[in-house]
């Protein structure tokens, strides 16, 4: 008869009856009673009142009865800690039982009783079991140490169990080794700083020996442990790979993925020229393909892992395209994942096959899948240039089907194809315009509007098309509204006479009737641009667009390297590092792939070192990238060094800006950074109210009578560190000097897929001692695709070292991802101080005193300024006119300037009326400065 009968009774007074049966002399009756107790406990009845009676049943030789009692004990020990102590003696006795099964059972149960009072009594029996002669007991005791550590870590360390556990790694039995590794890994995970798994070549050898004889889960524990080991050289890495490779043919998919993880990690250390490297690539493909013949859930996990592997090493599966073709009965989640991998593997060799397959998918019934298939055709066009034409004609065929969602997806991807191949496929625009009325999804509408705006000059009725969208402007999504605003402004700049009313209408809708701050701000910016400087507006709005890159959805490289270390875990399915979804006190260690060996490609590419920096000088900037202590420890980020008073000046400037130009500072005077959007929104409507009714003639009159502050010339921001070289961080910047203070105005853009934090900056020694006067403060984490503007105050009290060229500045920027180096040239005029005007007598005496060989002469061409304008322009950048003379029809300006390090430079500027070329003579006690001062003159006068 089965045990189901134990679950059917619901008698009253049952506890009393059970109590009597538990104390019976008959063994059979006792066993029946304990089974009834366990059954009641299982269905949720409280049978804790029987605790002492059940514990009395422990004194038995019957293994089945003992197991049942231990089960009861584990369940109720927590609620009855005082009673549980009664069982300690039996544990101690059972740990010395001649039957190894009972010894193991006792030690397993001890580990499961999470009661502090009891743990110290269990140390002695556990110590004996760890050294037991029977491997079954030892392997159980190893796991018990990890459980005990979870309850009371200090006790385990004091009792020396961790050392015993380390000794078990050298055990003769493979299962004991596997459990010891599992226990140590578990403990190490909760204590990332402790070096418990102190792996060395000898212990690795023992683990590899045990690997062949373990159960499958034992193999997984050992392989995961191997993945955390860092071989000392490529030979050791190759030797480990050779011994792990046989695991690829294991029947258990978890073992296969763990082996793949170890091989992927150690391949980093192998040179690509080795024959073994090529052999290993060939061996990795079949097991991954085999995983795809399992049931759909396992297929999905395998595909998510393959997605990572293909991004890291596409060559592994480049010949296996066919296995990723979709089967008619695949679930949708498998189909979408296969589609993703197909595009990643698409190349010139297999593109015809892939396109034929994708075209087939686009006629399926599953809407999500069809959408993704259409997008995939577009991605193939962008990835494989030779296939672009075929892709475009395929997309046009799909548009002809007139299936609404197919048409919309096709338009979205054709927009991207236009971005990748400008002036190539624009002939299809007419076909796209025919389908304008059927578009109802925001992304498709936005894409179509972008196409109309971008190619307005080729579309005769572009204004009518855009006007049709404008009718329901407020019902559109933000994405469409923003696109429409930009498209109409583009149209106006291309066909100004025909579209004046249209542009006024859209600017009015965007700025006055909209409550979306993004839309309003963009409207105001366009309005100001058009009204102050239509030429600049044309340059900004119709600027050449950068070509889009091939793979836009690749995982950011540092994150990909980390995820490769987590193959076969949840992280590889979510494509997120564990700390993104694991909560709790466990310290999650960031893993990364080993650096490539010198024999293979060096990761330290020449671009990472600042130009002109001798290799030995790098540590002066920031510790090398390999040094994990490239933390803020070595960065000089103390309190700002005393320098010019910054706070006061920035407050004054802000005040002038707010009361003066309002939005003008966005476009007008280049000396100011753009005010925040809220300032723009607050100041603009009061002025922009009037011009709506009258034409653009008033619009261009908006800025009359607005005063602005003059300051030294500010060059437009340039890209100093491209995202390609800084793992997704792009830094642009320029230097400014305002009211005696030098600043580095930075724009940080996160083009990676992970959040960036913990920014810091440091300069190498340089010719004028430029150094940050305050830490680099990015107040909130920088999210993907976010840009932040920062003004970093500088002073000139840093270490001095003559650079080549003189104005070269080497910079190191650190964030949570890495340390990045770049170098830039600062314009010398930011170092011209405000008290640089010499009196005439002093000027004359100094000019005579400086030897003639220190005089340098330069020509400044194409500068149509009169002497007055030139003098004013130069004075705003602290180059002062001391005297002015007219000699034989030529105007002579005698000027002086002083650098922050006290060097005086004297100048004579000759201007011939009607001649746009000026002659500049410079005299200075440090003649190497002259060339850079001349460049400053040229920059200031011509901008």
PDB file of C-alpha atoms in Angstrom, residues 474 533 747:
ATOM      1  CA  UNK A 474      -0.820  67.873 -30.812  1.00  0.00           C
ATOM      2  CA  UNK A 533      21.907  84.089 -38.350  1.00  0.00           C
ATOM      3  CA  UNK A 747      31.058  67.733 -22.985  1.00  0.00           C
TER       4      UNK A 747
END
